[in-house]
Coordinates of C-alpha atoms in Angstrom, one line a residue:
X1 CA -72.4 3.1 14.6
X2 CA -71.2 3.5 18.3
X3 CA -67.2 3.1 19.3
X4 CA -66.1 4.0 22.2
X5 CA -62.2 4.3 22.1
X6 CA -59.3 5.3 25.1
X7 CA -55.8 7.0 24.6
X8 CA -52.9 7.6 26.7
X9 CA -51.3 11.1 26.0
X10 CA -48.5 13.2 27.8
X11 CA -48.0 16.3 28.9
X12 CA -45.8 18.6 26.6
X13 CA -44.6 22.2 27.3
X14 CA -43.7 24.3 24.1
X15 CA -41.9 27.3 24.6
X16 CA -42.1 29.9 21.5
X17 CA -41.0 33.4 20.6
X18 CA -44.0 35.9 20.3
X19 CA -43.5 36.1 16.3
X20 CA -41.9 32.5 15.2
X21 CA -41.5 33.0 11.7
X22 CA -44.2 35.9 11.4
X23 CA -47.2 34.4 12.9
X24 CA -48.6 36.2 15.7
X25 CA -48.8 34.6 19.2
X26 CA -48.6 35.8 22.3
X27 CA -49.8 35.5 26.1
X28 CA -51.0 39.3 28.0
X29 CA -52.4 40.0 31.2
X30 CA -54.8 42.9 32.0
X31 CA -56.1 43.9 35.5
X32 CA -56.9 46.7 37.7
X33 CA -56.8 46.7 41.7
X34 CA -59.6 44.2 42.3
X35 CA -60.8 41.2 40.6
X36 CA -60.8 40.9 37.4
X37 CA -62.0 38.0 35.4
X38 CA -62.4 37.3 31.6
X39 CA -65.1 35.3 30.6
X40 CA -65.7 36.1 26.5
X41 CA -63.9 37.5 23.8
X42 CA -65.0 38.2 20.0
X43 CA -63.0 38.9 17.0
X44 CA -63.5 41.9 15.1
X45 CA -62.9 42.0 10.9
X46 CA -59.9 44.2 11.6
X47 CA -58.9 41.4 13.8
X48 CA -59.2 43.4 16.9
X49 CA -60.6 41.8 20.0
X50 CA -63.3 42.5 22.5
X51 CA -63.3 41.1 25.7
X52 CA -66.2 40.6 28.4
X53 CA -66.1 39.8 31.8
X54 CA -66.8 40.9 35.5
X55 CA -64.5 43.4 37.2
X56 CA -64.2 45.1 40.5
X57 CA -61.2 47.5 39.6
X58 CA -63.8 49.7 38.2
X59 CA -65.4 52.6 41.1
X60 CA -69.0 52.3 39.9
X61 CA -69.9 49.4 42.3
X62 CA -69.1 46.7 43.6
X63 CA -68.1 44.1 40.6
X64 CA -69.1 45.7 37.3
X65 CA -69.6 44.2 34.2
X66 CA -67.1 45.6 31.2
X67 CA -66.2 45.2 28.0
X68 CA -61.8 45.4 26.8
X69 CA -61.3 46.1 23.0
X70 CA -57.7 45.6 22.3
X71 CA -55.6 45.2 18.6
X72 CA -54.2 42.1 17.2
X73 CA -51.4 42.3 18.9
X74 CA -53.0 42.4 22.3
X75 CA -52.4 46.3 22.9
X76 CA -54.9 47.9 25.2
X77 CA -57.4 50.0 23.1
X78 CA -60.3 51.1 25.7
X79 CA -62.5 49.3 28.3
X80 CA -65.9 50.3 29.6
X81 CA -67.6 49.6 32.9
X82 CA -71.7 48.7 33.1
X83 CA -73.8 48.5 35.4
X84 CA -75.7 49.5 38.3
X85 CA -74.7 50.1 42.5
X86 CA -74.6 46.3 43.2
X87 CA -72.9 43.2 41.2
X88 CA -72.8 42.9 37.2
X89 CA -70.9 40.7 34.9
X90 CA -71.0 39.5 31.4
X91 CA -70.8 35.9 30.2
X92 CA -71.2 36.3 27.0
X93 CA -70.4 39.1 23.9
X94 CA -71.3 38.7 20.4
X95 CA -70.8 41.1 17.8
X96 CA -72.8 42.4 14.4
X97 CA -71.2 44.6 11.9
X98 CA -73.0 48.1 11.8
X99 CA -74.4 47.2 14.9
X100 CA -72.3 46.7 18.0
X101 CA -72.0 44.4 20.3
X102 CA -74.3 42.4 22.6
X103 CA -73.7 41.6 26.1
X104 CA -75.2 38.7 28.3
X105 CA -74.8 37.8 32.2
X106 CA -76.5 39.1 35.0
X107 CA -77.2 42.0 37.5
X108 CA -78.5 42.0 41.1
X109 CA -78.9 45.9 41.1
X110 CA -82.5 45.7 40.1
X111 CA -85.3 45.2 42.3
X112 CA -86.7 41.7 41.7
X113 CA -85.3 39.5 44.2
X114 CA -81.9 38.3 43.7
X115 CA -79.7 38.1 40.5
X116 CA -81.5 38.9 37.4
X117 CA -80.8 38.0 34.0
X118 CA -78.8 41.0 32.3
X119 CA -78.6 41.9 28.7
X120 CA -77.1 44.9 27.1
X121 CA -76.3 46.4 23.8
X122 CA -73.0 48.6 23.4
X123 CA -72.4 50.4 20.0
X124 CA -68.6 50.0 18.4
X125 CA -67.3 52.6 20.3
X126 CA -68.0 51.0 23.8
X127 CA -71.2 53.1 24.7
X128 CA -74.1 51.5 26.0
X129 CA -77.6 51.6 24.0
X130 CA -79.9 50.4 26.3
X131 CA -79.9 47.0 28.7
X132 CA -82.6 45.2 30.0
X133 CA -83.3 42.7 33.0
X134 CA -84.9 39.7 33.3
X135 CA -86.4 37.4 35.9
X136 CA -88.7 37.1 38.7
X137 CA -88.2 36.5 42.7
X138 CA -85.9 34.4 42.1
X139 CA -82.2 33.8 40.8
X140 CA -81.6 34.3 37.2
X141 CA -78.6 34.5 35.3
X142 CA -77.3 33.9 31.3
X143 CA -74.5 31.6 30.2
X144 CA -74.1 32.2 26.8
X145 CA -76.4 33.1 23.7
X146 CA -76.4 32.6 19.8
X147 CA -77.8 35.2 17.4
X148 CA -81.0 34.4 15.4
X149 CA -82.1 34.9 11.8
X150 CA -83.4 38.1 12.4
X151 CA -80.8 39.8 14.4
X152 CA -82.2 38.6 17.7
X153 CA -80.7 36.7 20.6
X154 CA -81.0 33.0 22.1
X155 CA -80.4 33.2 25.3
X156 CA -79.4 30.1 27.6
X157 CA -79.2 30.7 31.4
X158 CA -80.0 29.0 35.0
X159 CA -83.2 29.8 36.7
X160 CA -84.1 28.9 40.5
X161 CA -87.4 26.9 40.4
X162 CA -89.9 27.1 43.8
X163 CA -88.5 23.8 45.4
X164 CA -84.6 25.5 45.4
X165 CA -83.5 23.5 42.1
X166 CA -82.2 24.7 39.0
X167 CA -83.5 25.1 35.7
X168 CA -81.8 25.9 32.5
X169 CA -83.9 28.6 31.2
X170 CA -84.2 29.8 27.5
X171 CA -85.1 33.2 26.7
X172 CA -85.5 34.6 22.7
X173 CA -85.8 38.0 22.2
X174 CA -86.2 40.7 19.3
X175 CA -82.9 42.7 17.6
X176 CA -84.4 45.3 20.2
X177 CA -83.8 43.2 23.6
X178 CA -87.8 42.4 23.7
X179 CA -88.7 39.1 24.7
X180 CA -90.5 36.8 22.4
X181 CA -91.1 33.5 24.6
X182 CA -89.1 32.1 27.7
X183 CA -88.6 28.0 28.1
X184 CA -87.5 25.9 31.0
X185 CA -85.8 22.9 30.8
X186 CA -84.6 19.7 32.6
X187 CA -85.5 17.2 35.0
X188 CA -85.2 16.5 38.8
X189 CA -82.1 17.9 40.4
X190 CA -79.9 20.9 39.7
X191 CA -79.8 21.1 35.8
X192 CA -77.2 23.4 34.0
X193 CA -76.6 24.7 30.9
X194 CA -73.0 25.2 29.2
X195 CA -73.0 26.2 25.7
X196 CA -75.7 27.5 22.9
X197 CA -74.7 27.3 19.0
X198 CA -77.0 27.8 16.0
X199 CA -77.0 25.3 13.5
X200 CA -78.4 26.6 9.5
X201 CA -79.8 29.8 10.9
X202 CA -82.9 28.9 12.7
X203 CA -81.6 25.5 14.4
X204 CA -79.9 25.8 18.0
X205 CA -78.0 22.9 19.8
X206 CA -77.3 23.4 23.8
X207 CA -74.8 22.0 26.0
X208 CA -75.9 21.0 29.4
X209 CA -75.1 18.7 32.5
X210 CA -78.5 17.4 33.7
X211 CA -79.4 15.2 37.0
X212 CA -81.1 11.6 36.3
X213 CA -82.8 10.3 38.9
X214 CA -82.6 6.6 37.7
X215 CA -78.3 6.6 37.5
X216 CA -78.4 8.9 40.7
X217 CA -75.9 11.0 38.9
X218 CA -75.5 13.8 36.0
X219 CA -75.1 13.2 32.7
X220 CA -74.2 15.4 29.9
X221 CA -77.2 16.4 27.7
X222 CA -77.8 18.0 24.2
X223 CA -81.0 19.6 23.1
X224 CA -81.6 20.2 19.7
X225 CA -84.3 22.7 18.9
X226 CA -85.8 25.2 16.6
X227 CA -86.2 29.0 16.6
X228 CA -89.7 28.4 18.5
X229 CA -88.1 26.2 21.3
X230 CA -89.8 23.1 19.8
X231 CA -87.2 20.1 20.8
X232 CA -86.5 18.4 17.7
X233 CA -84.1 15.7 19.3
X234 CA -82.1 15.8 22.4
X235 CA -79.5 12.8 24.1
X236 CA -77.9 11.7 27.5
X237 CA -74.4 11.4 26.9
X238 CA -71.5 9.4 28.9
X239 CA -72.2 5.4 28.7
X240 CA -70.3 4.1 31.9
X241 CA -71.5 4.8 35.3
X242 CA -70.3 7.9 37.2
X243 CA -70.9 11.5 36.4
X244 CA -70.5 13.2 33.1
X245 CA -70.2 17.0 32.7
X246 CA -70.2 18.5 29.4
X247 CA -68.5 21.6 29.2
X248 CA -68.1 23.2 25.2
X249 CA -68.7 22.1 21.8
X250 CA -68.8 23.4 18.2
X251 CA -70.7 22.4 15.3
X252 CA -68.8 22.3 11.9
X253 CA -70.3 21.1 8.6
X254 CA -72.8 18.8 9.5
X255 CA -70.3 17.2 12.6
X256 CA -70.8 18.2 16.6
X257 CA -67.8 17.7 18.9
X258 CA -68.3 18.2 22.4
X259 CA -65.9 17.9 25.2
X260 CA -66.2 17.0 29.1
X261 CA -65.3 15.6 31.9
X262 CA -66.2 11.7 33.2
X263 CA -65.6 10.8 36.9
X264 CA -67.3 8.1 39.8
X265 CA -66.5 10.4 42.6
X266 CA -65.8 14.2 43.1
X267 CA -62.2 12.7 45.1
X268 CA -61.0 10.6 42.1
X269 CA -58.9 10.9 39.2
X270 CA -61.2 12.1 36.5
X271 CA -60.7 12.2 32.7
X272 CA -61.1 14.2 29.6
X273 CA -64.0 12.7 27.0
X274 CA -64.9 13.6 24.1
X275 CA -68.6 13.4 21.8
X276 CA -69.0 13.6 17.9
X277 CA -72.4 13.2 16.5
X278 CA -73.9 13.3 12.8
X279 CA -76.4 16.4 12.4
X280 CA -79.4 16.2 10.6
X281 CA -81.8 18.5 10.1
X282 CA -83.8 16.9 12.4
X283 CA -81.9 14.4 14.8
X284 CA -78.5 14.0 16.4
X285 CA -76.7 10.5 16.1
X286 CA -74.0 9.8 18.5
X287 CA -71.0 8.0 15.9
X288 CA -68.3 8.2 18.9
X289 CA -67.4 8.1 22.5
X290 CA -63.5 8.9 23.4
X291 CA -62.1 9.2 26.5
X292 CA -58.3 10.6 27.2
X293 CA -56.9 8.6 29.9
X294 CA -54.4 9.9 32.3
X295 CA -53.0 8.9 35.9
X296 CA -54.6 12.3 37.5
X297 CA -57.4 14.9 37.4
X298 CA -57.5 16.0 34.1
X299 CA -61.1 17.7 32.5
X300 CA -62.2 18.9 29.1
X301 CA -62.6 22.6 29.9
X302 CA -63.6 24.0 26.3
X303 CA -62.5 23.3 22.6
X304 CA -62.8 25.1 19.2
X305 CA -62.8 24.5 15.6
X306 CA -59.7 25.9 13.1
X307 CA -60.4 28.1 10.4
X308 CA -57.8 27.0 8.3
X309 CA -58.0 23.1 9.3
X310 CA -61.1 21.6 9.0
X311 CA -60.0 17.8 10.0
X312 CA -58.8 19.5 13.6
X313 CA -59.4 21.2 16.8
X314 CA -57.7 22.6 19.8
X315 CA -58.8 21.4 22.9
X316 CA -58.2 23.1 26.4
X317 CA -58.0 20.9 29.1
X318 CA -57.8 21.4 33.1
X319 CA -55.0 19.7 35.0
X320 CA -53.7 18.6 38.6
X321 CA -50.5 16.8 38.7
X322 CA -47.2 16.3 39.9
X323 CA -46.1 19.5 37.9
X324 CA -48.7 22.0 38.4
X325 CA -47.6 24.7 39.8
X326 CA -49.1 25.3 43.4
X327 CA -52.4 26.3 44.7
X328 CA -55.0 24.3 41.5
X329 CA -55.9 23.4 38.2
X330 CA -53.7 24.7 35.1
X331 CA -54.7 24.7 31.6
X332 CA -52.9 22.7 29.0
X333 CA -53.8 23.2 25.0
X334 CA -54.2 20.0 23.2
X335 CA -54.3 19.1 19.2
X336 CA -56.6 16.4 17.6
X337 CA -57.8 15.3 14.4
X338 CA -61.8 15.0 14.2
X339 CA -61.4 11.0 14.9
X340 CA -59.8 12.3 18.4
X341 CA -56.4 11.5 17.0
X342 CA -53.1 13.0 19.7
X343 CA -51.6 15.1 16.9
X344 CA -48.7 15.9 19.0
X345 CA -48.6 19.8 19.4
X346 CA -50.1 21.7 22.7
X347 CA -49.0 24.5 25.2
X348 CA -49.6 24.9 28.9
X349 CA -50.8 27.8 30.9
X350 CA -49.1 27.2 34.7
X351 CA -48.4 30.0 36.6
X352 CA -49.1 30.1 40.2
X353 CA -52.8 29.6 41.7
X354 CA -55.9 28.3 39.3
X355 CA -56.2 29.3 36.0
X356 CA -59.7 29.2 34.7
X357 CA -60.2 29.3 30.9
X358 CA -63.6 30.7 29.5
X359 CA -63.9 30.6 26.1
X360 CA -61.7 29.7 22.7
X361 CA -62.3 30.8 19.6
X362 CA -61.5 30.0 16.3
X363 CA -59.2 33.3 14.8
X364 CA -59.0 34.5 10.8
X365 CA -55.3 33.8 10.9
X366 CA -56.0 30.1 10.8
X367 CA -55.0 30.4 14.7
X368 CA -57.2 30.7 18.2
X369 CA -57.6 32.9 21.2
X370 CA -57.8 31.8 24.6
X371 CA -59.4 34.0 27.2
X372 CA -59.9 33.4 30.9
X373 CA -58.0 34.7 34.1
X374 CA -55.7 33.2 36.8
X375 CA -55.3 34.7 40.7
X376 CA -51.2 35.2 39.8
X377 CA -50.2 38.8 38.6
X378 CA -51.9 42.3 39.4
X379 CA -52.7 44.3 42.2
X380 CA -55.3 43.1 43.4
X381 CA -57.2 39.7 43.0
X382 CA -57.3 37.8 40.0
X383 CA -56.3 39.0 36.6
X384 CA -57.4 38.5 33.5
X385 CA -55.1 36.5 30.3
X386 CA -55.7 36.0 26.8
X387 CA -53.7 33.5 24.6
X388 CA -53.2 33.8 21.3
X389 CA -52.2 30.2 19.4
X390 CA -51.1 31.1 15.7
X391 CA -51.9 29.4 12.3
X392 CA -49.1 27.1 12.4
X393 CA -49.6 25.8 16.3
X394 CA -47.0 28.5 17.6
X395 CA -47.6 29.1 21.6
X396 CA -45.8 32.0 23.3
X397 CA -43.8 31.3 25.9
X398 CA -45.4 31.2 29.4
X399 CA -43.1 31.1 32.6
X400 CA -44.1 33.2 34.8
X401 CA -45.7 37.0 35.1
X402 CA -43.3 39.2 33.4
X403 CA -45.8 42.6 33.1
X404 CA -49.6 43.0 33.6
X405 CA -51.1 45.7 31.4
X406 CA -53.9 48.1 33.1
X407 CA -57.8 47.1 32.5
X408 CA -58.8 50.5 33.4
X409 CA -57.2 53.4 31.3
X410 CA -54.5 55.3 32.6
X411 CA -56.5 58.6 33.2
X412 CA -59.5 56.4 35.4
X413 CA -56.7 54.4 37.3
X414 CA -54.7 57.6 38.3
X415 CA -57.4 60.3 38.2
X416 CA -54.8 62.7 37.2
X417 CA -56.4 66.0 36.8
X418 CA -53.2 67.9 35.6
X419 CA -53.5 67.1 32.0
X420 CA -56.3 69.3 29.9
X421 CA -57.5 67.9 26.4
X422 CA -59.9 70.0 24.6
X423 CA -61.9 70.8 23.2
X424 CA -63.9 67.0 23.0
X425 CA -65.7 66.4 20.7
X426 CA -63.6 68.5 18.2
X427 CA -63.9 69.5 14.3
X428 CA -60.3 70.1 13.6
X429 CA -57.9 70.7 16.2
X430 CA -57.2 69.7 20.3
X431 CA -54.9 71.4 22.6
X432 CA -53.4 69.5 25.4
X433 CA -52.1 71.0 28.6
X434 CA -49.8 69.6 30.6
X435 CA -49.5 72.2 34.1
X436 CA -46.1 70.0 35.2
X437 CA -43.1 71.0 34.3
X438 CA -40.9 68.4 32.0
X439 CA -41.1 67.1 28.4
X440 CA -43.9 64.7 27.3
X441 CA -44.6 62.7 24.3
X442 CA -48.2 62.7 23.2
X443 CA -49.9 60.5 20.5
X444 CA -53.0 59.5 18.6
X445 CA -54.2 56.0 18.1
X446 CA -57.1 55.1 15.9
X447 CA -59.1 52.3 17.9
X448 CA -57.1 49.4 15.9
X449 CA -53.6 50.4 17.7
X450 CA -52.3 52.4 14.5
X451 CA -50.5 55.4 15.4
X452 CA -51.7 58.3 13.4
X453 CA -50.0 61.5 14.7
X454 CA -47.5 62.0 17.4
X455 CA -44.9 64.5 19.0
X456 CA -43.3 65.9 21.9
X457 CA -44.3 68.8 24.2
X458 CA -43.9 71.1 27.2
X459 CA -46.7 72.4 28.7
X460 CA -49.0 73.5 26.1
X461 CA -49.7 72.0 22.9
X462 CA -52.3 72.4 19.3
X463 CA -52.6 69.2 17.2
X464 CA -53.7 70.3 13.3
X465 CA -56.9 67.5 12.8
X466 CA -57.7 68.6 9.4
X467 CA -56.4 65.4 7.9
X468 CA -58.5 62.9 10.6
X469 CA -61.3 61.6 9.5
X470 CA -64.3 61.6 12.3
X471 CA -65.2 59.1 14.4
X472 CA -63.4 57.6 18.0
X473 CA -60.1 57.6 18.7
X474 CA -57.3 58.0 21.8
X475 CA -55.3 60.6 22.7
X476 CA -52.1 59.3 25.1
X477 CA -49.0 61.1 26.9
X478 CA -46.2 59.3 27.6
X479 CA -43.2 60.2 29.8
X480 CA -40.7 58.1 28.3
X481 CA -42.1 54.7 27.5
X482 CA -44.5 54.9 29.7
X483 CA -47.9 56.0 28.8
X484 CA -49.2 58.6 32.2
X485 CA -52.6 59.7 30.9
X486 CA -55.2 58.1 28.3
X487 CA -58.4 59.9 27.2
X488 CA -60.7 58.9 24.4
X489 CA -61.3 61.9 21.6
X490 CA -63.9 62.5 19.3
X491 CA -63.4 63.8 15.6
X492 CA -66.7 65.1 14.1

């Protein structure tokens, strides 16, 4: 059965200490001297995060693609550049225990035409395997990907087709990057993809906004298909005339909630809507329409499930009115039960300039993490922001840019060549030079934040490693309580 239903909601600021009553929340800013935008993030088991995005703060080229690994708390851990002489970013990062991480987007520092689709895999300790290209004279990038049964990728992108349109374009490959088949899909028009999930392993659902020629206007779309790109069912979504665009969805159960935008004109108010459909094994069946009604532009940017509530969802939504703050959209963070019930709690994100939100994600804490970037704060251009939502709806207070915390470690921001840390890789002791006169404090972190030895020192000093297990970890020296020099350290 079809019902198609309105609401009426507000807009509601909560302001909350980083730690109400132990549950961890918080809003942090990291950039360099470029721009620096966000556009993925991952949670670890040790409920660490990696973050992926594009970044010109980086001296490799011109934009690089990187990867940010930082502790529950939000503390800078390390952060990698990849990437060739010309443009790289990532889209998308997924990770596999034992195996690392893997990295979607795209590159135009290969020869074949312009921007290729780029895919990479990066080992836990933020060093690059292998990546590989893909795509023809054309343009070719990835918007997000799903892993498959057998530890390979499903790949959604855009590709250019001869007449100038676009294409979404699915590509599967092995655990090893190798491709298996590549698809194209969607009608007359410029046709894009938004979101990929897999649904019982070898099942795959995908988000798009498609052009029909009969409405003269785009509609939102879902494809259902199997591992072999066979479409098993797909659906036109938004029933009134005017354009639909739909941007996220997740799949919980057996129950697909989408979220988007409905509009008649690009100069009109526009308004949130939201999708749920019954999933079958072979079929999707649309049980609701929703639309949340407001006097100005207001658009369903993304939405995840909750761990810890399975009858709800956060929903992240862009806004213009009266009190934005200046210069375009902020983001405001919305709770409803799965019948699109208001449920009363939400946070905003409104500092000054756009803020862009990329992707949320449901956290082990019963909470979510927000990750995007806004053109406030930093040195340079824009900068990226995570927020963390705890379990018991808990936002962290967000009035302004207090402090942005450095993308690029210390040691690649400064290039300071007076500090000496060797040897590296060691077996069981490092000595650190400092050639500066003064006292230092010096410390190592194991790559979940946790402080493992630490000291002060004047100009030479020999750490005892005999009680450090190997692997990765960082070495920092602080003058006070700031930290002057970062280096990574391996113990073998």
């Amino acid at each position: 059965m079809r019902n198609y239903s309105t609401i009426i909601i507000g807009i509601l600021f909560l302001m909350s200490a980083q730690f109400t009553f132990g549950q961890i929340n918080y809003f942090k800013m990291y950039s360099g001297d470029e721009n620096d935008r966000g556009n993925s993030i991952v949670q670890l088991d040790d409920s660490s995060y990696v973050i992926a995005g594009g970044s010109g703060s980086f001296d490799n080229g011109n934009s690089q693609a990187f990867l940010l690994k930082i502790d529950s708390l939000g503390n800078y851990l390390w952060s990698y550049d990849y990437g060739g002489l010309e443009n790289e970013s990532f889209e998308k990062v997924l990770h596999k225990e034992n195996q690392g991480y893997y990295a979607v987007g795209y590159t135009n520092s290969v020869d074949s035409g312009g921007y290729d689709l780029l895919l990479s895999r990066v080992d836990e300790n933020g060093v690059e395997q292998w990546n590989k290209s893909f795509g023809a004279d054309g343009w070719e990038r990835a918007i997000d990907a799903a892993f498959t049964s057998d530890s390979g990728l499903m790949i959604v992108g855009e590709v250019s087709t001869n007449s100038g349109d676009k294409d979404i374009w699915l590509l599967r490959t092995d655990s090893n990057g190798d491709t298996l088949w590549t698809q194209s899909l969607g009608m007359s028009g410029d046709d894009f993809p938004t979101s990929i999930e897999s649904f019982q392993d070898s099942l795959y659902i995908i988000s798009a906004q498609v052009y029909i020629e009969d409405s003269t206007a785009h509609k939102g779309y879902l494809y259902y298909l199997d591992e072999n790109g066979s479409i098993l069912s797909e659906d036109t979504l938004g029933s009134s005339n005017g354009d639909y665009i739909i941007n996220d969805f997740f799949v919980r159960n057996d129950t697909l909630i989408a979220t988007g935008t409905y509009f008649t004109d690009v100069d009109s108010v526009t308004n949130t809507c939201f999708f749920k459909f019954d999933v079958t094994q072979n079929s999707l069946d649309l049980i609701q329409e929703f639309q949340v009604v407001n006097s100005e532009k207001q658009s369903g940017r993304l939405i995840t499930n909750i761990y810890s509530n399975p009858n709800s969802f956060y929903s992240i939504f862009g806004i213009q009115s009266y009190w934005t703050e200046p210069g375009g959209d902020d983001l405001f963070i919305g709770k409803f039960s799965n019948d699109f019930n208001w449920q009363g709690s939400g946070g905003a994100l409104a500092v000054s300039d756009p803020d862009v939100g990329n992707e949320i994600i449901p956290t082990s804490d019963g909470g979510a993490m927000l990750v995007g970037y806004t053109t406030s704060g930093g040195t340079g251009g824009s900068s990226i922001f995570v927020v963390k939502i705890g379990p018991n709806d808990t936002y962290a207070t967000i009035a302004g840019v207090t402090y942005v915390n450095d993308l690029v470690s210390t040691n690649e921001i400064e290039g300071n060549k007076k500090v000496s840390i060797y040897p590296n890789p060691t077996l069981n002791s490092i000595s650190i030079e400092f050639q500066e006169n003064g006292t230092y404090q010096y410390q190592l972190r194991d790559l979940q934040g946790k402080s493992l030895i630490s000291g002060s020192m004047t100009g030479k000093q020999t750490i005892d490693l005999e009680a450090i297990s190997s692997g990765m970890y960082i070495v920092e020296i602080l003058e006070g309580s700031s930290i002057i020099y970062s280096s990574r350290l391996v113990v073998q």
